[in-house]
Amino acid sequence: MAARRGPGPVAVLALLALLGPGWPLRGARAALNLQELSELKYGLEILAEPVLAGQHQAEDVVTVASRFKQRYECRLPPAAVGPPPGPPRDLRLYNGSGVAELLRPMGTAPCLLKTKDWWTYEFCYGKHIQQYHLEESEIKGDVLVLGYYQSAFDWDDETAKASKQHQLRRYHSQSYVNGSRCDLTGRAREAEVRFLCEEGAGDYIARVDEPQSCSYVLTVHTTRICHHPFLRPAPGLAPQPIRCQPALSPAQYVQYVRAQVCE
């Protein structure tokens, strides 16, 4: 008999997240479809009727245990089970412009501005990102460079494809480096610009974050990339149920059946 394929880390983390703390995974026989998992919502149902542990040896069944050591067998919806998917059908059929081509007109468009608290951020596509203080439409004080354009995410690169991060989160990114020196770190400032689809919108900076000192993330919303299959918003899908039932040992199951007969 061929050995059964064990679960990958995605299956473990996904079920722990769904079941919450106190639900350690004891064993599993399924591999989750990462792309479907990112786009579907799941609802957890705990059914009262128990099953005989180990009776269901299917690819869509995983076994978990509560913090009280009660075991459950959970059946996953079909969309979440199976090998990682190939390219989406609409991508295989897509013969339009690539992401870089779709965004290229931004290079000749006016720079984007966003004021957040004291600072105004200026993003010039493919050139630079700057930060300064404005008073009555005039720059007051120093102009800090957050980075000069270095590179963009390459959708055709095999290493990039393997990461799947951009496809799952549906954004395109550019890197900007060698900005003004940061007094806190002693290193040059740097930034990542993330482009997200927003139907019917112009180009604008939706938010500016600084997850680490002098390292920035600018999120730009634009309608230019909305018809590209990787960047189009995922369609709304109905929640998919994950149904779990108490898994009893043979002795426990016999006791349960006898109790049902007596009733």
PDB file of C-alpha atoms in Angstrom:
ATOM      1  CA  MET A   1       0.000   0.000   0.000  1.00  0.00           C
ATOM      2  CA  ALA A   2       1.335   3.435  -0.909  1.00  0.00           C
ATOM      3  CA  ALA A   3       2.007   5.770   1.979  1.00  0.00           C
ATOM      4  CA  ARG A   4      -0.403   8.641   2.394  1.00  0.00           C
ATOM      5  CA  ARG A   5       0.902  12.128   1.747  1.00  0.00           C
ATOM      6  CA  GLY A   6       1.102  14.191   4.935  1.00  0.00           C
ATOM      7  CA  PRO A   7      -0.147  17.745   5.241  1.00  0.00           C
ATOM      8  CA  GLY A   8       1.981  20.729   4.405  1.00  0.00           C
ATOM      9  CA  PRO A   9       2.459  23.628   6.852  1.00  0.00           C
ATOM     10  CA  VAL A  10      -0.374  25.517   5.184  1.00  0.00           C
ATOM     11  CA  ALA A  11      -2.875  22.844   6.230  1.00  0.00           C
ATOM     12  CA  VAL A  12      -1.665  22.964   9.821  1.00  0.00           C
ATOM     13  CA  LEU A  13      -1.707  26.755  10.126  1.00  0.00           C
ATOM     14  CA  ALA A  14      -5.024  27.143   8.350  1.00  0.00           C
ATOM     15  CA  LEU A  15      -6.863  24.739  10.639  1.00  0.00           C
ATOM     16  CA  LEU A  16      -5.282  26.181  13.760  1.00  0.00           C
ATOM     17  CA  ALA A  17      -6.420  29.630  12.670  1.00  0.00           C
ATOM     18  CA  LEU A  18      -9.923  28.399  11.938  1.00  0.00           C
ATOM     19  CA  LEU A  19     -10.310  26.404  15.132  1.00  0.00           C
ATOM     20  CA  GLY A  20      -8.635  28.976  17.351  1.00  0.00           C
ATOM     21  CA  PRO A  21      -6.261  28.504  20.301  1.00  0.00           C
ATOM     22  CA  GLY A  22      -6.398  25.229  22.153  1.00  0.00           C
ATOM     23  CA  TRP A  23      -6.989  23.074  19.046  1.00  0.00           C
ATOM     24  CA  PRO A  24      -3.671  21.300  18.352  1.00  0.00           C
ATOM     25  CA  LEU A  25      -3.572  19.331  15.116  1.00  0.00           C
ATOM     26  CA  ARG A  26      -3.040  15.623  15.808  1.00  0.00           C
ATOM     27  CA  GLY A  27      -2.997  14.312  12.270  1.00  0.00           C
ATOM     28  CA  ALA A  28      -4.158  15.223   8.797  1.00  0.00           C
ATOM     29  CA  ARG A  29      -4.557  13.669   5.391  1.00  0.00           C
ATOM     30  CA  ALA A  30      -5.215  16.731   3.271  1.00  0.00           C
ATOM     31  CA  ALA A  31      -3.226  19.411   1.504  1.00  0.00           C
ATOM     32  CA  LEU A  32      -4.952  22.749   1.142  1.00  0.00           C
ATOM     33  CA  ASN A  33      -5.253  24.720  -2.048  1.00  0.00           C
ATOM     34  CA  LEU A  34      -3.468  27.927  -0.992  1.00  0.00           C
ATOM     35  CA  GLN A  35      -5.003  30.118  -3.673  1.00  0.00           C
ATOM     36  CA  GLU A  36      -8.548  28.989  -2.881  1.00  0.00           C
ATOM     37  CA  LEU A  37      -7.882  29.370   0.846  1.00  0.00           C
ATOM     38  CA  SER A  38      -6.877  33.000   0.318  1.00  0.00           C
ATOM     39  CA  GLU A  39     -10.031  33.828  -1.646  1.00  0.00           C
ATOM     40  CA  LEU A  40     -12.735  31.806   0.093  1.00  0.00           C
ATOM     41  CA  LYS A  41     -14.289  32.294   3.496  1.00  0.00           C
ATOM     42  CA  TYR A  42     -14.859  29.286   5.697  1.00  0.00           C
ATOM     43  CA  GLY A  43     -17.397  28.587   8.398  1.00  0.00           C
ATOM     44  CA  LEU A  44     -16.736  26.001  11.097  1.00  0.00           C
ATOM     45  CA  GLU A  45     -19.592  23.687  12.116  1.00  0.00           C
ATOM     46  CA  ILE A  46     -19.282  21.315  15.106  1.00  0.00           C
ATOM     47  CA  LEU A  47     -21.842  18.536  14.670  1.00  0.00           C
ATOM     48  CA  ALA A  48     -23.195  16.584  17.642  1.00  0.00           C
ATOM     49  CA  GLU A  49     -23.251  13.154  15.980  1.00  0.00           C
ATOM     50  CA  PRO A  50     -19.917  11.343  16.502  1.00  0.00           C
ATOM     51  CA  VAL A  51     -18.015   9.132  14.070  1.00  0.00           C
ATOM     52  CA  LEU A  52     -15.739   6.146  14.551  1.00  0.00           C
ATOM     53  CA  ALA A  53     -12.164   7.484  14.558  1.00  0.00           C
ATOM     54  CA  GLY A  54     -10.175   6.501  11.486  1.00  0.00           C
ATOM     55  CA  GLN A  55     -13.191   5.261   9.564  1.00  0.00           C
ATOM     56  CA  HIS A  56     -12.969   8.037   6.963  1.00  0.00           C
ATOM     57  CA  GLN A  57      -9.618   7.667   5.185  1.00  0.00           C
ATOM     58  CA  ALA A  58     -10.231  10.403   2.646  1.00  0.00           C
ATOM     59  CA  GLU A  59      -8.028  13.203   1.344  1.00  0.00           C
ATOM     60  CA  ASP A  60     -10.522  15.815   2.504  1.00  0.00           C
ATOM     61  CA  VAL A  61     -10.570  14.670   6.164  1.00  0.00           C
ATOM     62  CA  VAL A  62      -8.269  15.994   8.882  1.00  0.00           C
ATOM     63  CA  THR A  63      -8.143  15.046  12.559  1.00  0.00           C
ATOM     64  CA  VAL A  64      -7.797  17.672  15.283  1.00  0.00           C
ATOM     65  CA  ALA A  65      -7.965  17.644  19.080  1.00  0.00           C
ATOM     66  CA  SER A  66      -9.336  20.229  21.490  1.00  0.00           C
ATOM     67  CA  ARG A  67      -7.463  21.348  24.591  1.00  0.00           C
ATOM     68  CA  PHE A  68      -9.663  18.881  26.488  1.00  0.00           C
ATOM     69  CA  LYS A  69      -8.187  16.094  24.290  1.00  0.00           C
ATOM     70  CA  GLN A  70     -11.466  15.455  22.514  1.00  0.00           C
ATOM     71  CA  ARG A  71     -10.638  14.389  18.969  1.00  0.00           C
ATOM     72  CA  TYR A  72     -12.638  15.577  15.975  1.00  0.00           C
ATOM     73  CA  GLU A  73     -12.637  14.588  12.332  1.00  0.00           C
ATOM     74  CA  CYS A  74     -13.174  17.576  10.063  1.00  0.00           C
ATOM     75  CA  ARG A  75     -14.172  17.405   6.411  1.00  0.00           C
ATOM     76  CA  LEU A  76     -12.824  20.189   4.221  1.00  0.00           C
ATOM     77  CA  PRO A  77     -14.749  21.660   1.279  1.00  0.00           C
ATOM     78  CA  PRO A  78     -13.599  20.490  -2.175  1.00  0.00           C
ATOM     79  CA  ALA A  79     -12.181  23.884  -3.174  1.00  0.00           C
ATOM     80  CA  ALA A  80      -9.670  23.789  -0.304  1.00  0.00           C
ATOM     81  CA  VAL A  81      -8.263  20.322  -1.017  1.00  0.00           C
ATOM     82  CA  GLY A  82      -5.815  19.251  -3.655  1.00  0.00           C
ATOM     83  CA  PRO A  83      -2.489  20.197  -5.189  1.00  0.00           C
ATOM     84  CA  PRO A  84      -1.571  23.826  -5.815  1.00  0.00           C
ATOM     85  CA  PRO A  85      -3.490  25.041  -8.854  1.00  0.00           C
ATOM     86  CA  GLY A  86      -1.997  25.872 -12.215  1.00  0.00           C
ATOM     87  CA  PRO A  87      -2.416  29.300 -13.757  1.00  0.00           C
ATOM     88  CA  PRO A  88      -6.013  30.540 -13.596  1.00  0.00           C
ATOM     89  CA  ARG A  89      -7.983  29.915 -16.764  1.00  0.00           C
ATOM     90  CA  ASP A  90      -8.514  33.628 -17.365  1.00  0.00           C
ATOM     91  CA  LEU A  91      -4.732  34.128 -17.140  1.00  0.00           C
ATOM     92  CA  ARG A  92      -4.055  31.394 -19.692  1.00  0.00           C
ATOM     93  CA  LEU A  93      -6.514  33.070 -22.049  1.00  0.00           C
ATOM     94  CA  TYR A  94      -5.250  36.580 -21.321  1.00  0.00           C
ATOM     95  CA  ASN A  95      -3.272  38.126 -24.175  1.00  0.00           C
ATOM     96  CA  GLY A  96      -3.387  41.769 -23.113  1.00  0.00           C
ATOM     97  CA  SER A  97      -0.661  44.052 -21.836  1.00  0.00           C
ATOM     98  CA  GLY A  98       1.622  43.068 -18.983  1.00  0.00           C
ATOM     99  CA  VAL A  99       1.513  44.849 -15.646  1.00  0.00           C
ATOM    100  CA  ALA A 100       4.524  47.049 -16.415  1.00  0.00           C
ATOM    101  CA  GLU A 101       2.962  48.151 -19.708  1.00  0.00           C
ATOM    102  CA  LEU A 102      -0.341  48.958 -18.021  1.00  0.00           C
ATOM    103  CA  LEU A 103       1.393  51.184 -15.487  1.00  0.00           C
ATOM    104  CA  ARG A 104       3.895  52.803 -17.867  1.00  0.00           C
ATOM    105  CA  PRO A 105       1.690  55.872 -18.618  1.00  0.00           C
ATOM    106  CA  MET A 106       2.092  56.871 -14.970  1.00  0.00           C
ATOM    107  CA  GLY A 107       5.679  57.754 -15.854  1.00  0.00           C
ATOM    108  CA  THR A 108       4.499  60.787 -17.825  1.00  0.00           C
ATOM    109  CA  ALA A 109       1.598  61.642 -15.523  1.00  0.00           C
ATOM    110  CA  PRO A 110       1.904  64.173 -12.675  1.00  0.00           C
ATOM    111  CA  CYS A 111       3.521  62.949  -9.467  1.00  0.00           C
ATOM    112  CA  LEU A 112       1.108  61.792  -6.760  1.00  0.00           C
ATOM    113  CA  LEU A 113       0.878  63.659  -3.454  1.00  0.00           C
ATOM    114  CA  LYS A 114      -0.497  62.667  -0.070  1.00  0.00           C
ATOM    115  CA  THR A 115      -0.410  64.713   3.117  1.00  0.00           C
ATOM    116  CA  LYS A 116      -0.299  62.752   6.359  1.00  0.00           C
ATOM    117  CA  ASP A 117       0.016  64.742   9.571  1.00  0.00           C
ATOM    118  CA  TRP A 118       3.037  67.052   9.235  1.00  0.00           C
ATOM    119  CA  TRP A 119       4.455  65.460   6.098  1.00  0.00           C
ATOM    120  CA  THR A 120       3.553  65.479   2.440  1.00  0.00           C
ATOM    121  CA  TYR A 121       4.670  62.474   0.402  1.00  0.00           C
ATOM    122  CA  GLU A 122       5.469  62.824  -3.290  1.00  0.00           C
ATOM    123  CA  PHE A 123       5.597  59.738  -5.521  1.00  0.00           C
ATOM    124  CA  CYS A 124       6.937  60.122  -9.046  1.00  0.00           C
ATOM    125  CA  TYR A 125       6.440  56.819 -10.874  1.00  0.00           C
ATOM    126  CA  GLY A 126       9.699  55.145 -11.867  1.00  0.00           C
ATOM    127  CA  LYS A 127      11.749  58.052 -10.499  1.00  0.00           C
ATOM    128  CA  HIS A 128      11.693  58.803  -6.775  1.00  0.00           C
ATOM    129  CA  ILE A 129       9.704  59.239  -3.558  1.00  0.00           C
ATOM    130  CA  GLN A 130      10.145  62.376  -1.458  1.00  0.00           C
ATOM    131  CA  GLN A 131       8.886  63.628   1.885  1.00  0.00           C
ATOM    132  CA  TYR A 132       8.627  67.267   2.938  1.00  0.00           C
ATOM    133  CA  HIS A 133       6.529  69.781   4.848  1.00  0.00           C
ATOM    134  CA  LEU A 134       4.189  72.104   2.949  1.00  0.00           C
ATOM    135  CA  GLU A 135       2.925  75.481   4.090  1.00  0.00           C
ATOM    136  CA  GLU A 136       0.615  77.413   1.773  1.00  0.00           C
ATOM    137  CA  SER A 137       1.702  75.198  -1.133  1.00  0.00           C
ATOM    138  CA  GLU A 138       5.392  75.928  -0.510  1.00  0.00           C
ATOM    139  CA  ILE A 139       8.011  73.482   0.722  1.00  0.00           C
ATOM    140  CA  LYS A 140       9.387  74.479   4.113  1.00  0.00           C
ATOM    141  CA  GLY A 141      12.544  72.864   5.469  1.00  0.00           C
ATOM    142  CA  ASP A 142      14.458  69.858   4.224  1.00  0.00           C
ATOM    143  CA  VAL A 143      13.325  67.525   1.465  1.00  0.00           C
ATOM    144  CA  LEU A 144      13.933  63.883   2.410  1.00  0.00           C
ATOM    145  CA  VAL A 145      14.309  61.322  -0.350  1.00  0.00           C
ATOM    146  CA  LEU A 146      12.678  58.024   0.623  1.00  0.00           C
ATOM    147  CA  GLY A 147      14.185  56.233  -2.342  1.00  0.00           C
ATOM    148  CA  TYR A 148      15.068  56.213  -6.016  1.00  0.00           C
ATOM    149  CA  TYR A 149      13.565  53.644  -8.358  1.00  0.00           C
ATOM    150  CA  GLN A 150      15.473  50.364  -8.397  1.00  0.00           C
ATOM    151  CA  SER A 151      13.263  47.555  -9.715  1.00  0.00           C
ATOM    152  CA  ALA A 152       9.761  46.154 -10.124  1.00  0.00           C
ATOM    153  CA  PHE A 153       8.282  42.760  -9.348  1.00  0.00           C
ATOM    154  CA  ASP A 154       8.781  40.516 -12.393  1.00  0.00           C
ATOM    155  CA  TRP A 155       5.646  38.469 -13.036  1.00  0.00           C
ATOM    156  CA  ASP A 156       7.471  36.326 -15.616  1.00  0.00           C
ATOM    157  CA  ASP A 157      10.326  35.340 -13.318  1.00  0.00           C
ATOM    158  CA  GLU A 158      10.088  31.740 -12.078  1.00  0.00           C
ATOM    159  CA  THR A 159      11.433  32.584  -8.607  1.00  0.00           C
ATOM    160  CA  ALA A 160       8.834  35.301  -8.258  1.00  0.00           C
ATOM    161  CA  LYS A 161       6.090  32.913  -9.364  1.00  0.00           C
ATOM    162  CA  ALA A 162       7.121  30.434  -6.690  1.00  0.00           C
ATOM    163  CA  SER A 163       6.492  32.918  -3.887  1.00  0.00           C
ATOM    164  CA  LYS A 164       2.833  33.490  -4.913  1.00  0.00           C
ATOM    165  CA  GLN A 165       2.652  36.390  -2.424  1.00  0.00           C
ATOM    166  CA  HIS A 166       1.845  39.075  -4.959  1.00  0.00           C
ATOM    167  CA  GLN A 167      -0.700  36.898  -6.754  1.00  0.00           C
ATOM    168  CA  LEU A 168      -2.480  35.961  -3.533  1.00  0.00           C
ATOM    169  CA  ARG A 169      -2.547  39.513  -2.210  1.00  0.00           C
ATOM    170  CA  ARG A 170      -3.277  40.932  -5.680  1.00  0.00           C
ATOM    171  CA  TYR A 171      -0.794  43.763  -5.852  1.00  0.00           C
ATOM    172  CA  HIS A 172       2.173  44.792  -7.988  1.00  0.00           C
ATOM    173  CA  SER A 173       5.221  46.296  -6.302  1.00  0.00           C
ATOM    174  CA  GLN A 174       8.248  48.447  -7.015  1.00  0.00           C
ATOM    175  CA  SER A 175      11.375  48.976  -4.901  1.00  0.00           C
ATOM    176  CA  TYR A 176      12.902  52.388  -4.240  1.00  0.00           C
ATOM    177  CA  VAL A 177      16.331  52.539  -2.543  1.00  0.00           C
ATOM    178  CA  ASN A 178      19.298  54.793  -1.692  1.00  0.00           C
ATOM    179  CA  GLY A 179      17.234  57.542  -0.112  1.00  0.00           C
ATOM    180  CA  SER A 180      18.384  60.149   2.392  1.00  0.00           C
ATOM    181  CA  ARG A 181      20.427  58.835   5.315  1.00  0.00           C
ATOM    182  CA  CYS A 182      18.350  57.819   8.325  1.00  0.00           C
ATOM    183  CA  ASP A 183      19.609  59.221  11.637  1.00  0.00           C
ATOM    184  CA  LEU A 184      18.031  56.341  13.583  1.00  0.00           C
ATOM    185  CA  THR A 185      19.590  53.474  11.631  1.00  0.00           C
ATOM    186  CA  GLY A 186      22.530  55.084   9.862  1.00  0.00           C
ATOM    187  CA  ARG A 187      21.330  53.524   6.613  1.00  0.00           C
ATOM    188  CA  ALA A 188      19.719  54.973   3.517  1.00  0.00           C
ATOM    189  CA  ARG A 189      15.947  55.235   3.486  1.00  0.00           C
ATOM    190  CA  GLU A 190      14.050  52.772   1.295  1.00  0.00           C
ATOM    191  CA  ALA A 191      10.465  52.187   0.220  1.00  0.00           C
ATOM    192  CA  GLU A 192       8.154  49.699  -1.426  1.00  0.00           C
ATOM    193  CA  VAL A 193       5.263  50.919  -3.565  1.00  0.00           C
ATOM    194  CA  ARG A 194       2.282  48.571  -3.872  1.00  0.00           C
ATOM    195  CA  PHE A 195      -0.222  49.065  -6.675  1.00  0.00           C
ATOM    196  CA  LEU A 196      -3.761  47.791  -6.055  1.00  0.00           C
ATOM    197  CA  CYS A 197      -6.723  47.787  -8.398  1.00  0.00           C
ATOM    198  CA  GLU A 198      -9.596  50.133  -7.647  1.00  0.00           C
ATOM    199  CA  GLU A 199     -12.277  50.207 -10.318  1.00  0.00           C
ATOM    200  CA  GLY A 200     -13.244  53.665 -11.502  1.00  0.00           C
ATOM    201  CA  ALA A 201     -10.510  55.425  -9.541  1.00  0.00           C
ATOM    202  CA  GLY A 202      -7.743  57.640 -10.777  1.00  0.00           C
ATOM    203  CA  ASP A 203      -4.226  57.195  -9.454  1.00  0.00           C
ATOM    204  CA  TYR A 204      -3.791  58.154  -5.802  1.00  0.00           C
ATOM    205  CA  ILE A 205      -1.766  57.295  -2.723  1.00  0.00           C
ATOM    206  CA  ALA A 206      -4.197  55.498  -0.423  1.00  0.00           C
ATOM    207  CA  ARG A 207      -1.862  55.156   2.552  1.00  0.00           C
ATOM    208  CA  VAL A 208       1.711  55.531   3.754  1.00  0.00           C
ATOM    209  CA  ASP A 209       3.115  53.160   6.381  1.00  0.00           C
ATOM    210  CA  GLU A 210       6.484  52.958   8.110  1.00  0.00           C
ATOM    211  CA  PRO A 211       6.664  49.370   9.451  1.00  0.00           C
ATOM    212  CA  GLN A 212      10.322  49.885  10.405  1.00  0.00           C
ATOM    213  CA  SER A 213      12.327  53.045  11.005  1.00  0.00           C
ATOM    214  CA  CYS A 214      12.986  54.752   7.651  1.00  0.00           C
ATOM    215  CA  SER A 215      11.524  51.834   5.689  1.00  0.00           C
ATOM    216  CA  TYR A 216       8.247  52.786   4.038  1.00  0.00           C
ATOM    217  CA  VAL A 217       5.335  51.173   2.224  1.00  0.00           C
ATOM    218  CA  LEU A 218       3.218  53.341  -0.078  1.00  0.00           C
ATOM    219  CA  THR A 219      -0.062  51.854  -1.267  1.00  0.00           C
ATOM    220  CA  VAL A 220      -1.241  53.299  -4.569  1.00  0.00           C
ATOM    221  CA  HIS A 221      -4.746  52.628  -5.863  1.00  0.00           C
ATOM    222  CA  THR A 222      -5.243  52.731  -9.618  1.00  0.00           C
ATOM    223  CA  THR A 223      -7.719  51.547 -12.214  1.00  0.00           C
ATOM    224  CA  ARG A 224      -4.959  50.889 -14.765  1.00  0.00           C
ATOM    225  CA  ILE A 225      -4.291  47.299 -13.669  1.00  0.00           C
ATOM    226  CA  CYS A 226      -7.850  46.166 -12.975  1.00  0.00           C
ATOM    227  CA  HIS A 227      -8.322  43.986 -16.049  1.00  0.00           C
ATOM    228  CA  HIS A 228      -5.129  41.976 -15.459  1.00  0.00           C
ATOM    229  CA  PRO A 229      -6.094  38.506 -14.120  1.00  0.00           C
ATOM    230  CA  PHE A 230      -3.534  38.542 -11.288  1.00  0.00           C
ATOM    231  CA  LEU A 231      -4.599  41.957 -10.010  1.00  0.00           C
ATOM    232  CA  ARG A 232      -8.340  41.957 -10.573  1.00  0.00           C
ATOM    233  CA  PRO A 233     -10.241  41.776  -7.241  1.00  0.00           C
ATOM    234  CA  ALA A 234     -11.354  38.276  -6.328  1.00  0.00           C
ATOM    235  CA  PRO A 235     -15.068  37.639  -6.857  1.00  0.00           C
ATOM    236  CA  GLY A 236     -17.255  37.424  -3.784  1.00  0.00           C
ATOM    237  CA  LEU A 237     -17.844  33.782  -2.928  1.00  0.00           C
ATOM    238  CA  ALA A 238     -20.241  32.186  -0.474  1.00  0.00           C
ATOM    239  CA  PRO A 239     -18.672  30.871   2.752  1.00  0.00           C
ATOM    240  CA  GLN A 240     -17.647  27.216   2.527  1.00  0.00           C
ATOM    241  CA  PRO A 241     -18.401  24.952   5.510  1.00  0.00           C
ATOM    242  CA  ILE A 242     -15.836  22.889   7.403  1.00  0.00           C
ATOM    243  CA  ARG A 243     -17.814  20.269   9.324  1.00  0.00           C
ATOM    244  CA  CYS A 244     -16.293  18.563  12.359  1.00  0.00           C
ATOM    245  CA  GLN A 245     -17.631  15.579  14.320  1.00  0.00           C
ATOM    246  CA  PRO A 246     -16.394  14.018  17.570  1.00  0.00           C
ATOM    247  CA  ALA A 247     -14.108  11.074  16.720  1.00  0.00           C
ATOM    248  CA  LEU A 248     -14.614   8.167  19.145  1.00  0.00           C
ATOM    249  CA  SER A 249     -12.500   5.100  19.817  1.00  0.00           C
ATOM    250  CA  PRO A 250     -14.150   1.728  19.016  1.00  0.00           C
ATOM    251  CA  ALA A 251     -15.077   1.221  22.697  1.00  0.00           C
ATOM    252  CA  GLN A 252     -16.515   4.738  22.984  1.00  0.00           C
ATOM    253  CA  TYR A 253     -18.446   4.319  19.750  1.00  0.00           C
ATOM    254  CA  VAL A 254     -20.008   1.040  20.952  1.00  0.00           C
ATOM    255  CA  GLN A 255     -21.115   2.776  24.160  1.00  0.00           C
ATOM    256  CA  TYR A 256     -22.615   5.611  22.122  1.00  0.00           C
ATOM    257  CA  VAL A 257     -24.560   3.216  19.874  1.00  0.00           C
ATOM    258  CA  ARG A 258     -25.873   1.271  22.876  1.00  0.00           C
ATOM    259  CA  ALA A 259     -27.010   4.489  24.530  1.00  0.00           C
ATOM    260  CA  GLN A 260     -28.858   5.485  21.363  1.00  0.00           C
ATOM    261  CA  VAL A 261     -30.620   2.114  21.207  1.00  0.00           C
ATOM    262  CA  CYS A 262     -31.671   2.335  24.859  1.00  0.00           C
ATOM    263  CA  GLU A 263     -33.253   5.723  24.243  1.00  0.00           C
TER     264      GLU A 263
END
